[in-house]
């Protein structure tokens, strides 16, 4: 008080008075906006702030917007983000009110009416956001860009110590660095309930991920319930009733993802990783031999039988109709040749085809056939890097997925030199955990730091954070995934030069982790500390 009286009176102020006055000013009003995660391409904020009141806050469509009321994506987004912004709002009993006669409006305009479509590989996510007194303007080329802008606006809103809401004057011009920013979930090694997948999609949108890579089946179980081949799940799932994804479940996931601007890309990995397939599809897997006698065990998909390709054609025709995205992941990794080598019919086929004893040629024969099947269904194939490494002849539009942790920079150089597009996952296998802040390793990845021309680097379409399921189920999925995956999210969205400092990122990620916690995501702590709103689920 003495410091304030000093300024109001004609008396002289000592340095101590001035210092105390500065502290008072900071305490009374100026909130430093910690920013948006992932960091926008350009953002300018001001200490000037505006009060928000849930009783007088509205989302609306701009006059020039191609999308109008009734747009499914934006209507749903407006409802979601109102609840995310005003989390303590209850009708008629909102927080402390300010400026009752001055409502705040977020006006959204988009250039294209793609409200009823699905996001795709060419969808623009660019947006511009301007926040002024009483109004925010959000402009985007598509509804998907508008959804990204709404997420950024929601992160700009904060509460003071009395619970009142504010937003600062802000200008954002933003777009993603890479168009493919994915999360892989493995639902074969452990079944993940649909609710856990939906909550993952929510958290993905908070970090602006836009691809859900659903590794839906593998050796341990086949939870996808096929309408064409129902025995695949009834005999191959952990439980035929409780541990399956029905056609309705899959539609629910795809529908939920669409409203967040997230693509759903399924993976049906073969010829390896298919032990669960063989339980419900006789003669699909290769019988293994011991000397000249069947051993009773089975190896990868049998590549020599016409029935194999008839089955795959029917299965992928169904999968292509169920999953609307133009991409489908065909796997192709870690094929064990031991069983093929032991089988006399396989060896005879290889001699007939002129493959000799080169089982890489047999694998190439199989994968090329499967890629041709999906190409005929107008799908773009993604395959693991093994397919390229084994010199298999695949269409130029096929996307290679780099997963091997050692030498991935050299692999980036080789694949892009061949003119193939790439998704990088190798440095973001965050199912591996270490003590301490291992998110820093993900944050310092430089996806384009490899030997190659500018044209080669344009072929890196993005990256993916992988959460494999050997030790992960619904009990620990979200703490293990978040906020560690968000480090990769910023690397894939934001400008690399502006986000080169791990130390500068740390307090921002801490704040973002608290935002996830308040939104009901069980995001684990980064280090010692606390959130203003701790997790309420336990």
Short mmCIF file of C-alpha atoms in Angstrom, two decimals:
data_model
loop_
_atom_site.label_atom_id
_atom_site.label_comp_id
_atom_site.label_asym_id
_atom_site.label_seq_id
_atom_site.Cartn_x
_atom_site.Cartn_y
_atom_site.Cartn_z
CA UNK A 1 0.00 0.00 0.00
CA UNK A 2 2.89 2.34 0.77
CA UNK A 3 4.20 1.84 -2.76
CA UNK A 4 0.80 2.75 -4.28
CA UNK A 5 0.46 5.84 -2.07
CA UNK A 6 3.95 6.86 -3.17
CA UNK A 7 2.84 6.94 -6.81
CA UNK A 8 -0.44 8.69 -6.05
CA UNK A 9 1.19 11.37 -3.90
CA UNK A 10 3.86 13.89 -4.80
CA UNK A 11 6.36 12.12 -2.58
CA UNK A 12 9.53 10.56 -3.91
CA UNK A 13 9.54 6.82 -4.56
CA UNK A 14 12.50 4.75 -3.53
CA UNK A 15 13.72 1.83 -5.70
CA UNK A 16 12.11 -0.48 -3.17
CA UNK A 17 8.75 1.25 -3.71
CA UNK A 18 9.05 0.86 -7.48
CA UNK A 19 9.95 -2.81 -7.18
CA UNK A 20 6.97 -3.48 -4.91
CA UNK A 21 4.69 -1.60 -7.31
CA UNK A 22 5.86 -3.77 -10.20
CA UNK A 23 5.08 -6.92 -8.23
CA UNK A 24 1.60 -5.55 -7.42
CA UNK A 25 0.91 -4.78 -11.08
CA UNK A 26 1.94 -8.26 -12.11
CA UNK A 27 -0.18 -9.84 -9.39
CA UNK A 28 -3.24 -7.75 -10.21
CA UNK A 29 -3.55 -8.25 -13.84
CA UNK A 30 -1.14 -9.20 -16.54
CA UNK A 31 -1.41 -12.84 -17.47
CA UNK A 32 1.32 -14.18 -19.68
CA UNK A 33 -0.27 -16.53 -22.18
CA UNK A 34 1.74 -19.73 -22.02
CA UNK A 35 0.66 -20.53 -25.55
CA UNK A 36 -0.82 -23.25 -27.64
CA UNK A 37 0.47 -26.81 -27.95
CA UNK A 38 1.68 -27.65 -30.53
CA UNK A 39 3.19 -24.21 -31.11
CA UNK A 40 1.53 -22.37 -34.04
CA UNK A 41 3.62 -21.25 -36.99
CA UNK A 42 3.14 -17.61 -35.99
CA UNK A 43 1.47 -16.33 -32.86
CA UNK A 44 1.35 -12.81 -31.42
CA UNK A 45 -0.16 -12.19 -28.02
CA UNK A 46 -0.77 -9.06 -25.99
CA UNK A 47 -1.23 -8.37 -22.26
CA UNK A 48 -4.61 -6.88 -23.21
CA UNK A 49 -7.22 -9.35 -22.02
CA UNK A 50 -10.97 -9.71 -22.29
CA UNK A 51 -13.36 -11.32 -19.82
CA UNK A 52 -15.47 -14.27 -20.94
CA UNK A 53 -18.79 -15.29 -19.46
CA UNK A 54 -20.36 -18.65 -20.20
CA UNK A 55 -23.81 -16.99 -20.08
CA UNK A 56 -22.88 -14.68 -22.95
CA UNK A 57 -20.47 -16.65 -25.11
CA UNK A 58 -21.36 -17.93 -28.55
CA UNK A 59 -19.92 -19.81 -31.51
CA UNK A 60 -21.34 -18.86 -34.87
CA UNK A 61 -20.87 -19.00 -38.62
CA UNK A 62 -19.52 -16.05 -40.58
CA UNK A 63 -21.69 -14.54 -43.31
CA UNK A 64 -19.24 -15.56 -46.02
CA UNK A 65 -18.74 -19.09 -44.68
CA UNK A 66 -19.38 -21.94 -47.12
CA UNK A 67 -20.45 -24.04 -44.14
CA UNK A 68 -23.72 -23.01 -42.50
CA UNK A 69 -25.72 -24.04 -39.42
CA UNK A 70 -26.42 -27.74 -39.75
CA UNK A 71 -22.80 -28.54 -40.61
CA UNK A 72 -22.26 -31.77 -38.65
CA UNK A 73 -18.54 -31.26 -38.00
CA UNK A 74 -18.73 -27.65 -36.80
CA UNK A 75 -22.05 -27.93 -34.94
CA UNK A 76 -20.55 -30.81 -32.94
CA UNK A 77 -17.28 -28.91 -32.44
CA UNK A 78 -19.10 -25.85 -31.07
CA UNK A 79 -20.84 -27.98 -28.43
CA UNK A 80 -17.64 -29.80 -27.50
CA UNK A 81 -15.52 -26.71 -27.18
CA UNK A 82 -18.07 -24.79 -25.15
CA UNK A 83 -17.89 -27.59 -22.56
CA UNK A 84 -14.10 -27.79 -22.79
CA UNK A 85 -13.68 -24.04 -22.30
CA UNK A 86 -16.24 -23.60 -19.51
CA UNK A 87 -15.71 -26.84 -17.63
CA UNK A 88 -17.43 -25.66 -14.47
CA UNK A 89 -20.47 -24.35 -16.35
CA UNK A 90 -23.92 -25.43 -15.25
CA UNK A 91 -27.03 -23.86 -16.73
CA UNK A 92 -28.11 -20.84 -14.71
CA UNK A 93 -25.18 -21.13 -12.33
CA UNK A 94 -22.10 -20.07 -14.26
CA UNK A 95 -18.93 -18.49 -12.89
CA UNK A 96 -18.55 -14.85 -11.86
CA UNK A 97 -20.08 -12.67 -14.59
CA UNK A 98 -18.53 -9.75 -16.40
CA UNK A 99 -20.01 -7.30 -18.90
CA UNK A 100 -23.43 -8.97 -19.02
CA UNK A 101 -24.54 -6.87 -21.99
CA UNK A 102 -21.43 -7.55 -24.07
CA UNK A 103 -21.43 -11.13 -25.36
CA UNK A 104 -18.28 -12.67 -26.77
CA UNK A 105 -18.65 -14.38 -30.15
CA UNK A 106 -16.29 -16.73 -31.96
CA UNK A 107 -17.17 -16.33 -35.64
CA UNK A 108 -16.07 -19.22 -37.86
CA UNK A 109 -15.81 -19.08 -41.65
CA UNK A 110 -14.61 -21.81 -44.00
CA UNK A 111 -13.96 -21.67 -47.73
CA UNK A 112 -15.28 -25.15 -48.58
CA UNK A 113 -18.41 -26.94 -47.43
CA UNK A 114 -16.91 -30.34 -46.66
CA UNK A 115 -19.13 -30.85 -43.61
CA UNK A 116 -20.32 -34.34 -44.50
CA UNK A 117 -17.07 -35.69 -45.94
CA UNK A 118 -14.15 -37.45 -44.32
CA UNK A 119 -10.70 -35.91 -43.84
CA UNK A 120 -8.19 -37.22 -46.37
CA UNK A 121 -4.52 -36.94 -47.28
CA UNK A 122 -5.08 -33.66 -49.14
CA UNK A 123 -7.28 -31.94 -46.53
CA UNK A 124 -6.04 -28.48 -45.59
CA UNK A 125 -5.67 -27.80 -41.86
CA UNK A 126 -4.56 -24.19 -42.26
CA UNK A 127 -6.38 -21.56 -40.17
CA UNK A 128 -6.12 -17.94 -39.07
CA UNK A 129 -7.36 -16.82 -35.67
CA UNK A 130 -7.78 -13.21 -34.49
CA UNK A 131 -8.96 -12.47 -30.95
CA UNK A 132 -10.14 -8.93 -30.16
CA UNK A 133 -12.43 -7.30 -27.61
CA UNK A 134 -15.77 -9.04 -27.73
CA UNK A 135 -15.02 -11.20 -30.73
CA UNK A 136 -12.74 -13.80 -32.27
CA UNK A 137 -12.52 -14.48 -36.00
CA UNK A 138 -11.52 -17.95 -37.16
CA UNK A 139 -10.99 -18.47 -40.87
CA UNK A 140 -10.00 -21.77 -42.50
CA UNK A 141 -10.04 -23.39 -45.90
CA UNK A 142 -11.87 -26.48 -44.59
CA UNK A 143 -13.86 -27.57 -41.57
CA UNK A 144 -10.82 -29.61 -40.52
CA UNK A 145 -8.72 -26.45 -40.31
CA UNK A 146 -11.53 -24.81 -38.34
CA UNK A 147 -11.47 -27.68 -35.82
CA UNK A 148 -7.72 -27.16 -35.36
CA UNK A 149 -8.33 -23.43 -34.85
CA UNK A 150 -11.03 -24.09 -32.26
CA UNK A 151 -8.57 -26.24 -30.33
CA UNK A 152 -6.06 -23.39 -30.36
CA UNK A 153 -8.69 -20.89 -29.18
CA UNK A 154 -9.72 -23.22 -26.34
CA UNK A 155 -6.12 -23.36 -25.13
CA UNK A 156 -5.90 -19.55 -25.08
CA UNK A 157 -8.72 -19.27 -22.51
CA UNK A 158 -7.64 -19.25 -18.87
CA UNK A 159 -9.03 -18.59 -15.41
CA UNK A 160 -7.71 -16.23 -12.77
CA UNK A 161 -7.48 -17.15 -9.11
CA UNK A 162 -11.14 -16.22 -8.60
CA UNK A 163 -12.39 -18.57 -11.32
CA UNK A 164 -13.16 -15.85 -13.86
CA UNK A 165 -12.41 -16.59 -17.52
CA UNK A 166 -10.22 -14.48 -19.80
CA UNK A 167 -8.65 -14.56 -23.21
CA UNK A 168 -5.84 -12.27 -24.37
CA UNK A 169 -5.66 -10.34 -27.60
CA UNK A 170 -4.05 -12.79 -30.01
CA UNK A 171 -3.22 -13.29 -33.68
CA UNK A 172 -2.41 -16.77 -35.00
CA UNK A 173 -1.54 -17.92 -38.51
CA UNK A 174 -1.11 -21.65 -38.45
CA UNK A 175 -0.75 -24.81 -40.52
CA UNK A 176 0.94 -28.18 -39.98
CA UNK A 177 4.51 -28.85 -41.05
CA UNK A 178 3.62 -32.43 -42.08
CA UNK A 179 0.27 -33.63 -43.37
CA UNK A 180 0.50 -37.12 -41.80
CA UNK A 181 0.68 -37.04 -37.98
CA UNK A 182 -0.30 -40.37 -36.56
CA UNK A 183 -0.81 -42.46 -33.45
CA UNK A 184 -0.62 -46.26 -33.65
CA UNK A 185 -2.63 -48.36 -31.21
CA UNK A 186 -2.21 -52.14 -31.06
CA UNK A 187 -5.49 -53.87 -30.18
CA UNK A 188 -4.34 -57.45 -30.73
CA UNK A 189 -1.78 -58.00 -27.98
CA UNK A 190 -4.26 -56.50 -25.53
CA UNK A 191 -7.86 -55.65 -26.36
CA UNK A 192 -8.64 -51.97 -25.87
CA UNK A 193 -12.29 -51.16 -25.13
CA UNK A 194 -13.96 -48.80 -27.57
CA UNK A 195 -14.24 -46.14 -24.84
CA UNK A 196 -10.44 -46.18 -24.42
CA UNK A 197 -10.01 -45.71 -28.17
CA UNK A 198 -12.50 -42.83 -28.24
CA UNK A 199 -10.71 -41.08 -25.39
CA UNK A 200 -7.43 -41.54 -27.27
CA UNK A 201 -9.01 -39.85 -30.28
CA UNK A 202 -10.03 -36.92 -28.07
CA UNK A 203 -6.51 -36.53 -26.72
CA UNK A 204 -5.08 -36.86 -30.23
CA UNK A 205 -7.20 -33.90 -31.34
CA UNK A 206 -5.98 -31.82 -28.39
CA UNK A 207 -2.44 -32.37 -29.76
CA UNK A 208 -3.58 -31.94 -33.40
CA UNK A 209 -2.79 -35.49 -34.50
CA UNK A 210 -4.81 -36.37 -37.58
CA UNK A 211 -4.26 -40.10 -38.29
CA UNK A 212 -5.33 -43.06 -36.14
CA UNK A 213 -3.35 -46.08 -37.33
CA UNK A 214 -5.41 -48.98 -36.02
CA UNK A 215 -3.19 -52.06 -35.77
CA UNK A 216 -6.32 -54.03 -35.20
CA UNK A 217 -5.17 -57.68 -35.56
CA UNK A 218 -1.91 -59.61 -35.07
CA UNK A 219 -0.59 -62.99 -33.88
CA UNK A 220 -2.23 -62.99 -30.42
CA UNK A 221 -5.83 -62.18 -31.41
CA UNK A 222 -8.15 -61.22 -34.25
CA UNK A 223 -10.73 -58.90 -32.62
CA UNK A 224 -12.11 -57.43 -35.88
CA UNK A 225 -15.51 -59.05 -36.51
CA UNK A 226 -15.70 -59.65 -40.24
CA UNK A 227 -19.13 -59.94 -41.81
CA UNK A 228 -17.63 -62.01 -44.64
CA UNK A 229 -15.52 -64.33 -42.46
CA UNK A 230 -17.09 -64.31 -38.96
CA UNK A 231 -14.95 -67.25 -37.80
CA UNK A 232 -11.87 -65.03 -37.88
CA UNK A 233 -13.00 -63.31 -34.68
CA UNK A 234 -15.22 -66.03 -33.21
CA UNK A 235 -12.20 -68.37 -33.18
CA UNK A 236 -9.31 -65.91 -33.28
CA UNK A 237 -10.29 -63.28 -30.69
CA UNK A 238 -9.43 -63.62 -26.99
CA UNK A 239 -13.18 -63.94 -26.38
CA UNK A 240 -15.84 -64.16 -29.06
CA UNK A 241 -18.26 -61.82 -27.24
CA UNK A 242 -16.33 -59.47 -24.98
CA UNK A 243 -13.07 -58.95 -26.87
CA UNK A 244 -14.21 -58.10 -30.39
CA UNK A 245 -14.91 -54.98 -32.43
CA UNK A 246 -18.27 -55.35 -34.09
CA UNK A 247 -19.12 -53.54 -37.31
CA UNK A 248 -21.05 -51.09 -35.12
CA UNK A 249 -17.98 -50.54 -32.91
CA UNK A 250 -15.83 -49.78 -35.95
CA UNK A 251 -18.41 -47.34 -37.33
CA UNK A 252 -18.52 -45.63 -33.95
CA UNK A 253 -14.74 -45.16 -33.91
CA UNK A 254 -14.69 -43.85 -37.50
CA UNK A 255 -17.59 -41.47 -36.84
CA UNK A 256 -16.00 -40.12 -33.66
CA UNK A 257 -12.67 -39.66 -35.41
CA UNK A 258 -14.27 -37.83 -38.35
CA UNK A 259 -15.75 -35.16 -36.09
CA UNK A 260 -12.24 -34.47 -34.78
CA UNK A 261 -10.74 -34.38 -38.29
CA UNK A 262 -8.91 -37.68 -37.74
CA UNK A 263 -8.43 -40.30 -40.43
CA UNK A 264 -8.73 -43.99 -39.46
CA UNK A 265 -6.28 -46.27 -41.28
CA UNK A 266 -6.62 -49.99 -40.46
CA UNK A 267 -3.72 -52.41 -40.60
CA UNK A 268 -4.16 -56.06 -41.54
CA UNK A 269 -0.54 -57.21 -41.39
CA UNK A 270 0.50 -60.27 -43.40
CA UNK A 271 2.04 -62.70 -44.33
CA UNK A 272 3.66 -62.76 -40.88
CA UNK A 273 1.92 -61.80 -37.63
CA UNK A 274 -1.07 -63.94 -38.67
CA UNK A 275 -1.25 -66.82 -36.16
CA UNK A 276 -4.70 -65.70 -34.97
CA UNK A 277 -5.98 -65.64 -38.55
CA UNK A 278 -5.38 -69.35 -39.01
CA UNK A 279 -7.71 -70.33 -36.18
CA UNK A 280 -10.73 -69.20 -38.16
CA UNK A 281 -9.56 -69.69 -41.73
CA UNK A 282 -8.43 -73.23 -42.60
CA UNK A 283 -5.52 -73.66 -45.02
CA UNK A 284 -4.52 -69.99 -44.79
CA UNK A 285 -1.28 -70.54 -42.88
CA UNK A 286 1.68 -72.59 -44.04
CA UNK A 287 2.03 -76.04 -42.39
CA UNK A 288 5.51 -76.42 -40.93
CA UNK A 289 7.43 -79.66 -41.37
CA UNK A 290 9.97 -81.56 -39.31
CA UNK A 291 11.97 -83.54 -41.84
CA UNK A 292 9.26 -84.98 -44.12
CA UNK A 293 6.46 -84.92 -41.53
CA UNK A 294 4.09 -82.05 -40.61
CA UNK A 295 5.01 -80.77 -37.16
CA UNK A 296 1.50 -79.61 -36.29
CA UNK A 297 2.59 -75.99 -36.15
CA UNK A 298 1.99 -73.24 -38.69
CA UNK A 299 3.99 -70.35 -40.06
CA UNK A 300 3.16 -67.28 -42.15
CA UNK A 301 0.32 -67.10 -44.68
CA UNK A 302 0.72 -69.78 -47.34
CA UNK A 303 1.79 -67.86 -50.47
CA UNK A 304 1.51 -70.76 -52.94
CA UNK A 305 -2.23 -71.52 -52.83
CA UNK A 306 -4.76 -69.73 -55.09
CA UNK A 307 -7.25 -69.92 -52.19
CA UNK A 308 -5.02 -67.55 -50.21
CA UNK A 309 -5.49 -64.75 -52.71
CA UNK A 310 -9.20 -65.48 -53.12
CA UNK A 311 -9.60 -65.09 -49.36
CA UNK A 312 -7.52 -61.90 -49.25
CA UNK A 313 -9.49 -60.38 -52.12
CA UNK A 314 -12.80 -60.93 -50.31
CA UNK A 315 -11.44 -59.74 -46.94
CA UNK A 316 -9.92 -56.54 -48.30
CA UNK A 317 -13.02 -55.82 -50.35
CA UNK A 318 -14.96 -55.81 -47.07
CA UNK A 319 -12.30 -53.80 -45.21
CA UNK A 320 -12.24 -51.25 -48.02
CA UNK A 321 -15.99 -50.74 -47.75
CA UNK A 322 -15.94 -50.48 -43.94
CA UNK A 323 -13.02 -48.04 -43.65
CA UNK A 324 -13.60 -44.97 -45.86
CA UNK A 325 -10.00 -43.68 -45.89
CA UNK A 326 -8.08 -44.06 -49.14
CA UNK A 327 -5.12 -45.62 -47.26
CA UNK A 328 -4.85 -49.15 -45.97
CA UNK A 329 -1.86 -50.64 -44.13
CA UNK A 330 -0.77 -54.08 -45.37
CA UNK A 331 2.13 -54.70 -42.98
CA UNK A 332 4.76 -56.94 -44.55
CA UNK A 333 7.28 -56.95 -41.69
CA UNK A 334 9.24 -59.59 -39.77
CA UNK A 335 8.45 -62.64 -41.92
CA UNK A 336 10.09 -65.79 -40.56
CA UNK A 337 11.17 -67.96 -43.50
CA UNK A 338 11.83 -71.09 -41.40
CA UNK A 339 8.41 -72.62 -41.93
CA UNK A 340 8.37 -71.83 -45.63
CA UNK A 341 11.79 -73.50 -45.98
CA UNK A 342 10.51 -76.64 -44.25
CA UNK A 343 7.43 -77.06 -46.46
CA UNK A 344 7.92 -79.25 -49.58
CA UNK A 345 5.00 -77.67 -51.45
CA UNK A 346 6.47 -74.20 -50.93
CA UNK A 347 9.89 -75.33 -52.12
CA UNK A 348 8.35 -76.95 -55.21
CA UNK A 349 6.45 -73.74 -56.00
CA UNK A 350 9.66 -71.74 -55.74
CA UNK A 351 11.40 -74.01 -58.21
CA UNK A 352 8.46 -73.72 -60.59
CA UNK A 353 8.57 -69.92 -60.36
CA UNK A 354 12.34 -69.77 -60.81
CA UNK A 355 12.95 -68.36 -57.32
CA UNK A 356 15.53 -71.02 -56.46
CA UNK A 357 16.21 -70.82 -52.74
CA UNK A 358 15.63 -67.07 -52.43
CA UNK A 359 12.75 -66.70 -50.01
CA UNK A 360 12.89 -62.93 -50.33
CA UNK A 361 11.56 -63.43 -53.85
CA UNK A 362 8.70 -65.51 -52.48
CA UNK A 363 7.83 -62.79 -49.99
CA UNK A 364 8.02 -60.23 -52.78
CA UNK A 365 5.65 -62.35 -54.88
CA UNK A 366 3.16 -62.43 -52.02
CA UNK A 367 3.31 -58.73 -51.11
CA UNK A 368 3.11 -57.61 -54.73
CA UNK A 369 -0.05 -59.73 -55.11
CA UNK A 370 -1.64 -58.22 -52.00
CA UNK A 371 -0.77 -54.66 -53.05
CA UNK A 372 -2.34 -55.34 -56.44
CA UNK A 373 -5.53 -56.51 -54.72
CA UNK A 374 -5.87 -53.30 -52.73
CA UNK A 375 -4.86 -51.15 -55.70
CA UNK A 376 -7.77 -52.66 -57.62
CA UNK A 377 -9.99 -51.43 -54.78
CA UNK A 378 -8.66 -47.87 -55.27
CA UNK A 379 -6.73 -47.96 -52.03
CA UNK A 380 -3.25 -46.57 -51.43
CA UNK A 381 -1.12 -49.10 -49.60
CA UNK A 382 1.17 -48.43 -46.65
CA UNK A 383 3.74 -51.14 -45.95
CA UNK A 384 6.55 -51.51 -43.45
CA UNK A 385 10.06 -50.73 -44.64
CA UNK A 386 10.90 -54.44 -44.96
CA UNK A 387 8.97 -54.52 -48.24
CA UNK A 388 11.33 -51.92 -49.73
CA UNK A 389 14.42 -53.48 -48.17
CA UNK A 390 13.65 -56.78 -49.91
CA UNK A 391 13.47 -55.06 -53.32
CA UNK A 392 9.85 -55.87 -53.90
CA UNK A 393 8.15 -54.35 -56.94
CA UNK A 394 5.37 -52.17 -55.59
CA UNK A 395 3.49 -49.21 -57.09
CA UNK A 396 5.18 -45.82 -56.83
CA UNK A 397 2.28 -44.39 -54.82
CA UNK A 398 2.85 -46.95 -52.04
CA UNK A 399 3.89 -45.35 -48.74
CA UNK A 400 6.83 -46.88 -46.86
CA UNK A 401 6.67 -46.94 -43.08
CA UNK A 402 10.08 -46.78 -41.33
CA UNK A 403 10.06 -48.59 -38.01
CA UNK A 404 13.55 -49.98 -37.41
CA UNK A 405 15.30 -47.89 -34.76
CA UNK A 406 18.85 -48.15 -36.05
CA UNK A 407 19.88 -46.49 -39.26
CA UNK A 408 16.59 -44.79 -39.99
CA UNK A 409 18.32 -41.73 -41.47
CA UNK A 410 20.08 -43.89 -44.06
CA UNK A 411 16.77 -45.62 -44.76
CA UNK A 412 15.11 -42.24 -45.31
CA UNK A 413 17.80 -41.42 -47.85
CA UNK A 414 17.45 -44.74 -49.71
CA UNK A 415 13.66 -44.78 -49.88
CA UNK A 416 13.23 -41.16 -50.93
CA UNK A 417 16.03 -41.51 -53.51
CA UNK A 418 13.90 -44.24 -55.08
CA UNK A 419 11.05 -41.72 -55.31
CA UNK A 420 8.86 -43.36 -52.65
CA UNK A 421 6.89 -41.52 -49.98
CA UNK A 422 7.73 -42.16 -46.33
CA UNK A 423 6.14 -42.06 -42.88
CA UNK A 424 8.71 -42.05 -40.06
CA UNK A 425 7.92 -43.98 -36.87
CA UNK A 426 11.30 -45.37 -35.77
CA UNK A 427 12.25 -42.64 -33.24
CA UNK A 428 8.75 -42.50 -31.71
CA UNK A 429 8.20 -46.02 -30.40
CA UNK A 430 7.07 -44.70 -27.03
CA UNK A 431 5.86 -48.07 -25.76
CA UNK A 432 9.54 -48.25 -24.75
CA UNK A 433 9.93 -46.35 -21.49
CA UNK A 434 12.86 -45.21 -19.41
CA UNK A 435 13.14 -43.53 -16.04
CA UNK A 436 13.07 -39.75 -16.29
CA UNK A 437 11.95 -37.33 -18.96
CA UNK A 438 12.19 -39.53 -22.02
CA UNK A 439 9.80 -37.22 -23.89
CA UNK A 440 12.89 -35.11 -24.56
CA UNK A 441 14.20 -37.80 -26.93
CA UNK A 442 11.01 -37.59 -28.98
CA UNK A 443 11.12 -33.81 -29.00
CA UNK A 444 14.64 -33.58 -30.42
CA UNK A 445 13.94 -35.79 -33.46
CA UNK A 446 14.59 -34.00 -36.77
CA UNK A 447 12.61 -35.90 -39.43
CA UNK A 448 14.36 -34.22 -42.37
CA UNK A 449 17.90 -34.51 -41.00
CA UNK A 450 19.13 -37.01 -43.56
CA UNK A 451 21.24 -36.94 -46.69
CA UNK A 452 19.02 -36.04 -49.63
CA UNK A 453 17.81 -33.33 -51.97
CA UNK A 454 14.93 -30.95 -51.27
CA UNK A 455 12.80 -33.07 -53.58
CA UNK A 456 13.62 -36.16 -51.54
CA UNK A 457 12.66 -34.42 -48.31
CA UNK A 458 9.27 -33.50 -49.75
CA UNK A 459 8.58 -37.24 -49.93
CA UNK A 460 8.58 -37.48 -46.11
CA UNK A 461 4.85 -36.97 -45.63
CA UNK A 462 4.95 -37.19 -41.85
CA UNK A 463 5.48 -39.36 -38.84
CA UNK A 464 3.80 -41.56 -36.31
CA UNK A 465 3.96 -42.20 -32.58
CA UNK A 466 3.59 -45.93 -31.93
CA UNK A 467 2.15 -47.54 -28.81
CA UNK A 468 2.55 -51.28 -29.14
CA UNK A 469 0.54 -53.42 -26.79
CA UNK A 470 2.74 -56.10 -25.22
CA UNK A 471 2.60 -54.30 -21.86
CA UNK A 472 -0.26 -51.85 -22.48
CA UNK A 473 -3.99 -52.22 -22.01
CA UNK A 474 -6.76 -49.88 -20.85
CA UNK A 475 -5.27 -49.65 -17.33
CA UNK A 476 -2.10 -47.85 -18.43
CA UNK A 477 -2.67 -46.72 -22.03
CA UNK A 478 -3.28 -43.05 -21.40
CA UNK A 479 -0.62 -42.43 -18.72
CA UNK A 480 1.98 -44.10 -20.95
CA UNK A 481 0.80 -42.28 -24.08
CA UNK A 482 0.24 -38.77 -22.73
CA UNK A 483 1.86 -36.30 -22.61
CA UNK A 484 4.84 -38.16 -24.11
CA UNK A 485 3.13 -38.45 -27.50
CA UNK A 486 2.55 -34.70 -27.48
CA UNK A 487 6.29 -34.14 -27.86
CA UNK A 488 6.11 -35.89 -31.23
CA UNK A 489 2.97 -33.93 -32.06
CA UNK A 490 4.79 -30.61 -31.80
CA UNK A 491 7.69 -31.91 -33.85
CA UNK A 492 5.29 -32.91 -36.64
CA UNK A 493 3.14 -29.75 -36.54
CA UNK A 494 5.38 -26.85 -35.59
CA UNK A 495 8.30 -25.02 -37.18
CA UNK A 496 11.50 -26.83 -36.25
CA UNK A 497 13.57 -23.69 -35.65
CA UNK A 498 11.03 -22.18 -33.27
CA UNK A 499 10.79 -25.38 -31.25
CA UNK A 500 14.44 -26.39 -31.06
CA UNK A 501 14.83 -25.86 -27.30
CA UNK A 502 13.75 -28.67 -25.01
CA UNK A 503 14.15 -26.43 -21.97
CA UNK A 504 11.80 -23.81 -23.41
CA UNK A 505 9.31 -26.51 -24.31
CA UNK A 506 9.27 -27.98 -20.79
CA UNK A 507 7.06 -25.39 -19.01
CA UNK A 508 4.73 -25.25 -22.01
CA UNK A 509 4.35 -29.03 -22.03
CA UNK A 510 3.79 -28.99 -18.28
CA UNK A 511 0.91 -26.57 -18.79
CA UNK A 512 -0.46 -28.68 -21.63
CA UNK A 513 -0.25 -31.80 -19.48
CA UNK A 514 -2.38 -30.02 -16.86
CA UNK A 515 -4.88 -29.11 -19.58
CA UNK A 516 -5.08 -32.80 -20.55
CA UNK A 517 -5.61 -33.75 -16.91
CA UNK A 518 -8.41 -31.22 -16.51
CA UNK A 519 -10.05 -32.62 -19.63
CA UNK A 520 -10.11 -36.09 -18.08
CA UNK A 521 -7.00 -37.59 -19.69
CA UNK A 522 -4.81 -39.55 -17.26
CA UNK A 523 -1.63 -37.89 -18.50
CA UNK A 524 1.36 -38.72 -16.34
CA UNK A 525 3.50 -35.98 -14.72
CA UNK A 526 6.61 -34.71 -16.46
CA UNK A 527 8.41 -33.98 -13.20
CA UNK A 528 7.83 -32.68 -9.68
CA UNK A 529 4.96 -30.20 -9.40
CA UNK A 530 1.20 -29.90 -9.40
CA UNK A 531 -1.75 -28.83 -11.51
CA UNK A 532 -4.32 -26.28 -10.44
CA UNK A 533 -6.99 -28.81 -11.33
CA UNK A 534 -5.74 -32.26 -10.42
CA UNK A 535 -7.12 -35.46 -11.97
CA UNK A 536 -10.60 -36.17 -10.60
CA UNK A 537 -11.11 -39.73 -11.84
CA UNK A 538 -9.71 -41.52 -8.78
#
